[in-house]
Coordinates of C-alpha atoms and ligand atoms in Angstrom, one line a residue:
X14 CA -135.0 34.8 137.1
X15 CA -133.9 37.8 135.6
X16 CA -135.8 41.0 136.4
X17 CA -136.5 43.1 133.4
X18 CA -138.3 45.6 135.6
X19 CA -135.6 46.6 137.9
X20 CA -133.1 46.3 134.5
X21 CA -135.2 48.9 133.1
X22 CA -135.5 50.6 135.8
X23 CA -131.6 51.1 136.2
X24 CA -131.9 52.3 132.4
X25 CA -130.9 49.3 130.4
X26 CA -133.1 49.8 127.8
X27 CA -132.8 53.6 127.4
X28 CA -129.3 54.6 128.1
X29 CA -126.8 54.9 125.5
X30 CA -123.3 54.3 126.5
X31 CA -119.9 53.7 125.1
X32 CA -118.5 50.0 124.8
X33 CA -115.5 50.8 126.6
X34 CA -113.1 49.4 124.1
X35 CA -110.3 52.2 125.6
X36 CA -111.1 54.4 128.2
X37 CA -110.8 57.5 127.6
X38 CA -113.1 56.4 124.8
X39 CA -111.8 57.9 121.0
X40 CA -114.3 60.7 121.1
X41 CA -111.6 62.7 123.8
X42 CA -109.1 62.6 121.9
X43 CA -107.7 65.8 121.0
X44 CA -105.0 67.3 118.8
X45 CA -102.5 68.4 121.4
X46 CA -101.2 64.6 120.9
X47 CA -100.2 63.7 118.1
X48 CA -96.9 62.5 115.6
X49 CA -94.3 63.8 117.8
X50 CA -95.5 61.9 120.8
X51 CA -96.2 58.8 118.4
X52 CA -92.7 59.0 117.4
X53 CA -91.0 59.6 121.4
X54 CA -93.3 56.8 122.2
X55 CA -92.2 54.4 119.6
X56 CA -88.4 55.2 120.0
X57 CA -88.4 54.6 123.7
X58 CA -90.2 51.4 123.7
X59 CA -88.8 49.0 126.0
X60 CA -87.3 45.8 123.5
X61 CA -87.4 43.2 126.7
X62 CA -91.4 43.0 126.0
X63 CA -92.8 42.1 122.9
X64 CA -95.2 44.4 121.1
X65 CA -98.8 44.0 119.2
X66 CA -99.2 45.6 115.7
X67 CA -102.3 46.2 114.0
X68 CA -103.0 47.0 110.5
X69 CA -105.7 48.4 108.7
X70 CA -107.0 47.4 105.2
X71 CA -110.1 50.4 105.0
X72 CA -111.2 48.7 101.9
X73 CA -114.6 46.7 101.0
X74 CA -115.5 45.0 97.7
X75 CA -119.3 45.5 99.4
X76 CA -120.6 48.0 101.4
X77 CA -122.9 46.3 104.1
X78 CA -125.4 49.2 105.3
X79 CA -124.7 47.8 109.3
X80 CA -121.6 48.4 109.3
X81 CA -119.8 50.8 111.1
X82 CA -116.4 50.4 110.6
X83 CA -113.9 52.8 108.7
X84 CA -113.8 51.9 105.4
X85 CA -114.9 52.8 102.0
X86 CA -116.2 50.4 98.8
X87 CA -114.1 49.8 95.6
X88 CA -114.8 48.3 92.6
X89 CA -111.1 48.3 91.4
X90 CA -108.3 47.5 92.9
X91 CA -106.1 50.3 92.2
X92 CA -106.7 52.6 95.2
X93 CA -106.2 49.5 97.1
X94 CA -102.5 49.3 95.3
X95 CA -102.2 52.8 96.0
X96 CA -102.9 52.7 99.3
X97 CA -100.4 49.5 100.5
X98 CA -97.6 51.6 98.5
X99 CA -98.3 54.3 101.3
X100 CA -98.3 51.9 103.8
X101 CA -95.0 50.0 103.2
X102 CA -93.8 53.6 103.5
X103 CA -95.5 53.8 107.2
X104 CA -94.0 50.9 108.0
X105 CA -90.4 52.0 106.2
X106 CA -90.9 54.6 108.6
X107 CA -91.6 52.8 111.8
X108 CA -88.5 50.4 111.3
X109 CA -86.4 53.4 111.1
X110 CA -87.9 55.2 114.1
X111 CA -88.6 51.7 116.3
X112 CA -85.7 50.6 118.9
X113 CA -83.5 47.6 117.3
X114 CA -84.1 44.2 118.7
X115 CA -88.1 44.9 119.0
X116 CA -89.7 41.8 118.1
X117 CA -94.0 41.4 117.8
X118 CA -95.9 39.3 119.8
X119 CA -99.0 39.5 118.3
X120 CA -100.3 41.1 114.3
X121 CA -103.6 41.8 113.8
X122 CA -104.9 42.6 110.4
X123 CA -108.3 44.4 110.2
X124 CA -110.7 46.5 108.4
X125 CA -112.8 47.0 106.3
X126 CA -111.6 43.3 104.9
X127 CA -108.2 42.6 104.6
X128 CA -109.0 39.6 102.3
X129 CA -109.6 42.4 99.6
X130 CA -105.7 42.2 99.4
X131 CA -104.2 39.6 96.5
X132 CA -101.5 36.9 97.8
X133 CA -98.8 39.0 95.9
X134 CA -100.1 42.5 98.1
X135 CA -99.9 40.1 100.8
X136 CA -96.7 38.8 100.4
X137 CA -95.0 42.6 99.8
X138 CA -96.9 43.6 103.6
X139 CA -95.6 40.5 105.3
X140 CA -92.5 40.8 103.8
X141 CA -92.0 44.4 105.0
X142 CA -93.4 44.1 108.6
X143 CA -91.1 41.1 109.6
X144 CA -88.0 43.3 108.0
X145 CA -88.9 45.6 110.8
X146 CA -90.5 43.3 113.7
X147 CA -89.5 39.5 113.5
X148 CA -92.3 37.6 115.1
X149 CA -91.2 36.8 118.8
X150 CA -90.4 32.8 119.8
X151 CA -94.6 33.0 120.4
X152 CA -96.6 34.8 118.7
X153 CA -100.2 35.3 117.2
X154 CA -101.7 36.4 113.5
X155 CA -105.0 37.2 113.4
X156 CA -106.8 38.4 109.7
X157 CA -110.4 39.4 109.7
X158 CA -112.1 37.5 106.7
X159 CA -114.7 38.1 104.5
X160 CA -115.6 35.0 103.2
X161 CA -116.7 36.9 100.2
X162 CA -114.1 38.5 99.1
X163 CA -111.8 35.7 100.0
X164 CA -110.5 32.6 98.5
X165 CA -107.4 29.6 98.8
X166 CA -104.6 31.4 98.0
X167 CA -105.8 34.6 100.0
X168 CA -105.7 32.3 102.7
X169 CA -102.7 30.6 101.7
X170 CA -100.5 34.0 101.4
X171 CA -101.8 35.3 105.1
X172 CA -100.6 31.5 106.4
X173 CA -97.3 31.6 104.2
X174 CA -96.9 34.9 106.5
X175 CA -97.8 33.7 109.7
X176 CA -101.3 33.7 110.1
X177 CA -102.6 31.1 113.1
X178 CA -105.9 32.8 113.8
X179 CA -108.4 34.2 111.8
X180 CA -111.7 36.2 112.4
X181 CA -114.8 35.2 110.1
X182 CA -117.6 37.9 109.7
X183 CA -121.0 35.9 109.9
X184 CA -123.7 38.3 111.1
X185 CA -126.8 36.7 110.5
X186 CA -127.6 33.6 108.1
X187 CA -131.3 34.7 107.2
X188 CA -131.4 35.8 103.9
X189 CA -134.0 38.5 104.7
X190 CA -131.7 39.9 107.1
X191 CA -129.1 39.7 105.1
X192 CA -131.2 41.6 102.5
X193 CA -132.0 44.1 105.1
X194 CA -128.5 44.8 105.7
X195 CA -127.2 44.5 102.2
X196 CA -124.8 41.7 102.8
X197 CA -125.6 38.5 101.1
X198 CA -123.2 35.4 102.4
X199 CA -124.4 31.8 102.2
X200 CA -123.5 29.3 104.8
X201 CA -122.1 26.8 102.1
X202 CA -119.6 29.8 101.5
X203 CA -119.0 30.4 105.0
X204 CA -118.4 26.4 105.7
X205 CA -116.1 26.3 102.6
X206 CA -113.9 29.5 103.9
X207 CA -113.9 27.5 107.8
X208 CA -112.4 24.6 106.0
X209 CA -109.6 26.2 103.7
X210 CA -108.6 28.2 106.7
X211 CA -108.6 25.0 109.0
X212 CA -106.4 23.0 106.0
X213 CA -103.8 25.6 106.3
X214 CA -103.6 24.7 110.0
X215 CA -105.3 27.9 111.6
X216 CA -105.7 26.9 115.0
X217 CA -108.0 29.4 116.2
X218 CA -111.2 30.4 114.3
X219 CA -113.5 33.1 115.5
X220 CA -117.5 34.1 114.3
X221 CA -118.3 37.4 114.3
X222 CA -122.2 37.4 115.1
X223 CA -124.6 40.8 115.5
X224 CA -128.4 40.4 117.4
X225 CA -130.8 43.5 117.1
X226 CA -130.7 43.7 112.8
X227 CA -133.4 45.0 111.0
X228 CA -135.9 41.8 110.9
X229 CA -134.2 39.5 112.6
X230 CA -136.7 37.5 115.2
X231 CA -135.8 35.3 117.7
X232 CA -136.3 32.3 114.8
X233 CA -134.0 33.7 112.6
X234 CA -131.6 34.4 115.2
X235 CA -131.7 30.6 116.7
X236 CA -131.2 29.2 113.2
X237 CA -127.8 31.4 112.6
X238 CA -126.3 30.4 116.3
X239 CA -127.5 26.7 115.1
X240 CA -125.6 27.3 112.0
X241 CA -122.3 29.0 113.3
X242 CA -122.5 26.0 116.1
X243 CA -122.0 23.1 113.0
X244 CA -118.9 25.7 112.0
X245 CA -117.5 24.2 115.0
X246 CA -115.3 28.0 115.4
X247 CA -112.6 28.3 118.5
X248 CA -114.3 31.9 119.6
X249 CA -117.6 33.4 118.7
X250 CA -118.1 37.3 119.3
X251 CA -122.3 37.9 120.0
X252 CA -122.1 42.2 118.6
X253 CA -125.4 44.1 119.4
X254 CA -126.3 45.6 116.5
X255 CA -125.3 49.0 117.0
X256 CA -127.3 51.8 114.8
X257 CA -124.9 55.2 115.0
X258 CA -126.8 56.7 111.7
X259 CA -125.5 60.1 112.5
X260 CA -121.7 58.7 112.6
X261 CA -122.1 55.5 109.8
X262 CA -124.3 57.3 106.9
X263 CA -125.0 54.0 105.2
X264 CA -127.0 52.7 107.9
X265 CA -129.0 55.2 107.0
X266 CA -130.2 52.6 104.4
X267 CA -131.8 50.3 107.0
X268 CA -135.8 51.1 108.0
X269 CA -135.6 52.1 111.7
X270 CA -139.3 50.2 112.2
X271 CA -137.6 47.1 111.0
X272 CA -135.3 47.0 114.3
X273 CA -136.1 44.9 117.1
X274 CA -136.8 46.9 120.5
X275 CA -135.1 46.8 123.3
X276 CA -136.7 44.2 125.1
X277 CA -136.9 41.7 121.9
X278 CA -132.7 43.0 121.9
X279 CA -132.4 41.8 125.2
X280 CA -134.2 38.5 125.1
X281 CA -132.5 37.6 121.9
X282 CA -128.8 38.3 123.2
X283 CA -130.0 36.6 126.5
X284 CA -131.1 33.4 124.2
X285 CA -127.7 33.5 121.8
X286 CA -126.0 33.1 125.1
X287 CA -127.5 30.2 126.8
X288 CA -127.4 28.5 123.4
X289 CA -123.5 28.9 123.4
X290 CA -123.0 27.9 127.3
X291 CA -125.1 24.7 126.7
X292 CA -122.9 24.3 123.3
X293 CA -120.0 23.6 125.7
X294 CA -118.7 27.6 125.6
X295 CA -117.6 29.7 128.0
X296 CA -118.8 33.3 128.2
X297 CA -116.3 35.7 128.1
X298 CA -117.0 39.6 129.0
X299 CA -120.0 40.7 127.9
X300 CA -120.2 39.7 124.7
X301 CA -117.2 36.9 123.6
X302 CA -117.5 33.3 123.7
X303 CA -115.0 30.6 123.5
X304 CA -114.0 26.9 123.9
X305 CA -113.1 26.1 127.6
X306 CA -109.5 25.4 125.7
X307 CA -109.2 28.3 123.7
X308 CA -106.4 30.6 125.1
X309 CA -109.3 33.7 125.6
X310 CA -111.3 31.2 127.9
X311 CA -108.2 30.0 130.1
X312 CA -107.5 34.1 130.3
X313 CA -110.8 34.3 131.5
X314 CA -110.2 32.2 134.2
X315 CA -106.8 33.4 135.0
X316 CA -107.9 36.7 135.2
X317 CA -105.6 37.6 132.5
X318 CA -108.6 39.0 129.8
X319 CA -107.9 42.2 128.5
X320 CA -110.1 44.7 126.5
X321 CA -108.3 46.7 123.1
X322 CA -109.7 48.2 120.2
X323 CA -110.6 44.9 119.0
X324 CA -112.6 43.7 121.5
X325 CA -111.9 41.2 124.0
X326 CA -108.6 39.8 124.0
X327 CA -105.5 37.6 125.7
X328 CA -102.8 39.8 124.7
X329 CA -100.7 41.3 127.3
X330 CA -98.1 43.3 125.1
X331 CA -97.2 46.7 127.0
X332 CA -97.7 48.7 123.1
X333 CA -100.0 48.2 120.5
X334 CA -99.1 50.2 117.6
X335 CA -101.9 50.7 114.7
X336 CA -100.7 51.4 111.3
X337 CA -102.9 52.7 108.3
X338 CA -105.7 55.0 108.3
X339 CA -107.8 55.7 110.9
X340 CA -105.4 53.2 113.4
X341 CA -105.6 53.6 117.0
X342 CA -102.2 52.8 118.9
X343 CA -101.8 51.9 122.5
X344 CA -98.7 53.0 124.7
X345 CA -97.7 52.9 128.3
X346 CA -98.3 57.0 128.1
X347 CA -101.5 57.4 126.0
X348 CA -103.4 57.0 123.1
X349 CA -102.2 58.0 119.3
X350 CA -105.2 57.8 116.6
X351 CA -103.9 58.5 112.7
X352 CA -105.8 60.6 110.3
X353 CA -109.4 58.7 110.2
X354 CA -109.9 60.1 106.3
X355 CA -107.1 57.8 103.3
X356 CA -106.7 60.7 101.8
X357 CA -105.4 63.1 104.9
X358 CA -103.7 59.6 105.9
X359 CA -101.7 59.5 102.4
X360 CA -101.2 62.9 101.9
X361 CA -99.1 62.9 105.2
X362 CA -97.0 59.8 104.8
X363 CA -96.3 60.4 101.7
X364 CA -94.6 63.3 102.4
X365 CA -92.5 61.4 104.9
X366 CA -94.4 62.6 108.3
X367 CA -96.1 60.0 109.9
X368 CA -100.2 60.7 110.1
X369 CA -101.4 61.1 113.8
X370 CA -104.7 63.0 113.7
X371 CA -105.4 62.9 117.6
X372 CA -104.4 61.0 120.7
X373 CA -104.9 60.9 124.4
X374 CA -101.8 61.4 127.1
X375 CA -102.5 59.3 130.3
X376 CA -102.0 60.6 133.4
X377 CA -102.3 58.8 136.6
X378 CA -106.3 59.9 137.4
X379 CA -106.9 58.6 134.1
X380 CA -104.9 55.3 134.2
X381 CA -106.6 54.1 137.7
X382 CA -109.7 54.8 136.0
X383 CA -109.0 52.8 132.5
X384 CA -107.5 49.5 135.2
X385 CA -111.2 49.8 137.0
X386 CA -112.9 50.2 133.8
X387 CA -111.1 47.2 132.1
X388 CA -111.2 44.8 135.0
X389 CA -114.8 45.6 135.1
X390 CA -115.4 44.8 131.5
X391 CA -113.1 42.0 131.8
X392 CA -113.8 40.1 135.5
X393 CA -117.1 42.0 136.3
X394 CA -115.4 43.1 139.5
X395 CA -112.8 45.7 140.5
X396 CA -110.2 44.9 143.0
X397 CA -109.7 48.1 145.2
X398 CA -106.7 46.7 146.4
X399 CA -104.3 45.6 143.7
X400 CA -105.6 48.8 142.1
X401 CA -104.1 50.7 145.0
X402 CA -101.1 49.0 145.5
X403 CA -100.4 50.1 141.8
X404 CA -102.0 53.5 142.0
X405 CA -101.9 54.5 146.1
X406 CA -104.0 57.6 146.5
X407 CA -104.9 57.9 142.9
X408 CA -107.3 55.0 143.7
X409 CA -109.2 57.1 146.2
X410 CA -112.0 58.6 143.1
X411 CA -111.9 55.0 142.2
X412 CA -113.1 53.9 146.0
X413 CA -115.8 56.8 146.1
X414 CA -117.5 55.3 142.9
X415 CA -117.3 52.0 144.0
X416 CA -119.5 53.0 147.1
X417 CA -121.9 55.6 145.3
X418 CA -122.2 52.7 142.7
X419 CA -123.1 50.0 145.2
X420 CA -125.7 52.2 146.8
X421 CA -127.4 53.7 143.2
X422 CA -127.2 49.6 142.1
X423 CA -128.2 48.2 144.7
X424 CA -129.4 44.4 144.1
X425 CA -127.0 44.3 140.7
X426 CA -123.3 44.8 142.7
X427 CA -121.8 44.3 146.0
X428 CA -119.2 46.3 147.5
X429 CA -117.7 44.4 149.9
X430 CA -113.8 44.1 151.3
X431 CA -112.3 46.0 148.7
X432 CA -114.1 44.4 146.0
X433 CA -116.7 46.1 143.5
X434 CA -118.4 42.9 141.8
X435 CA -121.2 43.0 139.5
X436 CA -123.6 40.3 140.6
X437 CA -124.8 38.0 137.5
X438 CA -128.4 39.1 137.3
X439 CA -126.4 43.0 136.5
X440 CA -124.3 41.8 133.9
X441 CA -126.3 43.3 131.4
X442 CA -125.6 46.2 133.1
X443 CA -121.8 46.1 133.1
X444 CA -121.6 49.0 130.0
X445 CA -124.0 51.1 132.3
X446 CA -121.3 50.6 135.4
X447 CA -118.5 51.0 133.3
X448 CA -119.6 54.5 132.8
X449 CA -120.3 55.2 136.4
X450 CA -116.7 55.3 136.6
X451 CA -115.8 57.4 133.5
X452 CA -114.7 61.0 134.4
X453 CA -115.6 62.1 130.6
X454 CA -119.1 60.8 130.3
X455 CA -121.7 63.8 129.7
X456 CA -125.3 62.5 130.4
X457 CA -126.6 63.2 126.6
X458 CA -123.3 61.7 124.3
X459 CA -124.7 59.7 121.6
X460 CA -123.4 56.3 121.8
X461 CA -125.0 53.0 120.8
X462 CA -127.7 51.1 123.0
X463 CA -126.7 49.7 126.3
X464 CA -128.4 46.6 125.5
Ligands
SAM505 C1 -114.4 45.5 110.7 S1 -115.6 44.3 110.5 C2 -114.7 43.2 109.5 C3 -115.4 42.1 109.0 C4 -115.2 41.7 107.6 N1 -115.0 42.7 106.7 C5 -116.4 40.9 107.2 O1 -117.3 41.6 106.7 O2 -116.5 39.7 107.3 C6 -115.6 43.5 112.1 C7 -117.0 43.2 112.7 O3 -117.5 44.3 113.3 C8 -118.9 44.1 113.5 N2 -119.7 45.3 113.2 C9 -119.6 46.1 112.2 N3 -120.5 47.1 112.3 C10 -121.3 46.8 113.4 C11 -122.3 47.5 114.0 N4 -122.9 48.6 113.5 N5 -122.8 47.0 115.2 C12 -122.3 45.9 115.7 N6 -121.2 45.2 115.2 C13 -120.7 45.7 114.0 C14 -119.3 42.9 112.6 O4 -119.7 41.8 113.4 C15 -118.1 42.7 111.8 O5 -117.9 41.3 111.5
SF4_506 S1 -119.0 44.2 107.5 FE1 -117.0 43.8 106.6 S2 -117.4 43.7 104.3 FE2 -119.2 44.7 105.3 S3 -118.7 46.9 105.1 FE3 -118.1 46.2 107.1 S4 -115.9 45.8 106.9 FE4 -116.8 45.8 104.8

């Protein structure tokens, strides 16, 4: 039985901490890193590994007041037009600066909704990035769709380019909710989208779900899980709703009294959950789930899961390099974010620079710490061992939070031969641990809800 007294009592319903997504999180990046690392970086990439790529579409044809991604609302598509002329030029720019023979192992296209894009948009992006990254032997394609702004030959153009999975944004069926949150989507919509992706042999179909909207009940909640179960997707991702009005103005469009608490949070991403596991799913990290045969499940159980910008994930490419406004890139040596506003982004390209706003540089003190943090978030246990056969004595800060951890959490983790493992009944707690072994985290940062 869970113990919501001792969870509370370790802070679960009152701390706010980051969801660990990189580590150092985004907010600690600074401007001392920036194009001419990006470019170093890129140049010396080693060409034996494959690499990830991840675009980003910052355009909506709605403007749901949850959301808290980077992107703005158009009613035209001209600044859409505009903006993919600027990014064939970004990508003009990273053929001629990225080592020959590189080849991609996985593309990611996200936003903001990259369905806003026409096939013939489509065609002129796919057509560039291959020119300058052929798709390795195996690879994946993954397109976040709105089913609303979507339709066959969308679809059609993404799969004529490679597509093989795609990510479906669901949220909540209710139509109060949806009401709340100013993003109607019917489920006959959402079915009909499954079922053009699956006829143009997408093999992998993820939900995006949230829990903790503005008057969504424990009813309403059990209905959508019901629903997104008859979609019959490959992956589902369970988001707590996470209300950042200070950061995302246009949630400030949603009533704060029409939240669920805490405690109705907690019960109602405990109940998603067990719906899922008795579906036949595996739960993956904190907050994925997937099909025992989906590749993020047998990851899971390889211990091969890894955490990126986009959540959970079963890519193991050394670089992931994010193009378009506002992307975050991943190297072996640091972090590189470009210029978060279109504008700044454009401006920059245009004028043949590339646009990196703000990165991190990774030393060793902070690499131990991002291993611990991601096997936590990943495997809900650190292995002080194979972390110190990679790190020697940088694992030592590593070791010490381990055993101050274990004492403060008692009941939640066990520290025991070299291994720091959350227990199940702490799970819930995993963001809170996460940050017991982040050197950056100041008590009072605002970040979204633990729970
Ligand atoms: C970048 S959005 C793209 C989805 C796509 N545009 C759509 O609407 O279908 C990716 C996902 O982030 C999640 N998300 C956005 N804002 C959120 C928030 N404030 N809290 C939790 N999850 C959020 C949603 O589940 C959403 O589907
Ligand atoms: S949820 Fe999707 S469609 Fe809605 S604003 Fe966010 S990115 Fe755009």
């Amino acid at each position: 039985m869970t113990d919501l007294n001792a969870l509370s009592d370790a802070g679960l319903f009152e701390k706010n901490v980051p969801r660990y997504t990189s580590y150092p999180t985004a907010p600690h990046f600074h401007g001392d890193v920036g194009s001419a690392n990006f470019a170093f970086w890129l140049e010396t990439l080693d060409i034996s590994k494959p690499v990830s790529l991840y675009i980003h579409i910052p355009f909506c044809e709605r403007l749901c007041w949850f959301c808290a991604c980077r992107t703005q609302g158009v009613t035209t598509l001209s600044p859409v037009e505009a903006y993919v002329d600027v990014l064939l030029q970004e990508i003009a720019l990273f053929k001629a600066t990225r080592p020959e023979g590189l080849k991609l192992g996985r593309l990611h296209f996200g936003g903001g909704s990259p369905t806003i894009l026409t096939p013939a948009l489509i065609d002129k992006i796919m057509a560039a990035i291959l020119d300058a990254t052929p798709f390795d032997k195996e690879y994946e394609f993954s397109v976040e769709i709105d089913p609303t702004a979507c339709n066959d030959e969308k679809i059609e153009a993404f799969a004529r380019g490679g597509m093989n999975r795609a990510s479906i944004g669901v949220q909540d069926f209710n139509p109060k909710v949806q009401e709340a949150i100013g993003r109607p989507q019917s489920y006959e919509l959402t079915r009909d989208t499954v079922g053009a992706l699956r006829r143009n042999g997408i093999e992998s179909v993820n939900i995006d779900m949230v829990y903790g909207l503005p008057f969504q009940g424990l009813d309403e909640l059990k209905n959508t899980v019901e629903l997104v179960q008859s979609l019959a997707p490959d992956r589902v991702a369970l988001f707590g709703y996470a209300h950042v009005p200070w950061m995302a103005k246009r949630q400030q469009m949603i009533p704060e009294e029409s939240l669920p608490g805490a405690h109705e949070r907690f019960e109602q991403a405990e109940t998603a959950a067990k719906m899922f596991v008795d579906y036949g799913m595996d739960v993956i990290g904190i907050d994925h789930f997937a099909k025992p045969e989906d590749s993020l499940a047998i990851a899971a159980r390889n211990g091969h899961l890894r955490r990126n910008f986009q959540g959970y994930t079963d890519d193991r490419c050394v670089a992931l390099i994010g193009l378009g406004a506002s992307s975050i890139s991943r190297f072996p040596q640091g972090y590189i974010q470009n210029n978060a506003a279109t504008t700044n982004y454009i401006k920059s390209i245009t004028l043949g620079d590339w646009s990196a706003a703000k990165g991190f540089s990774l030393g060793m003190t902070d690499q131990v710490r991002a291993r611990a943090i991601e096997a936590l978030m990943c495997d809900f246990e650190i292995d002080l061992e194979e972390i110190t056969a990679t790190f020697g004595d940088f694992a030592k800060p590593v070791k010490a939070d381990c055993v101050r951890l274990a004492k403060e959490y008692k009941g939640f983790v066990t520290f025991k031969k070299g291994r720091f493992k959350v227990l199940p009944e702490g799970r819930a707690l995993t963001r809170i641990l996460a940050s017991g072994f982040d050197a950056f985290n100041a008590p009072n940062h605002r970040h979204s809800s633990a729970i």
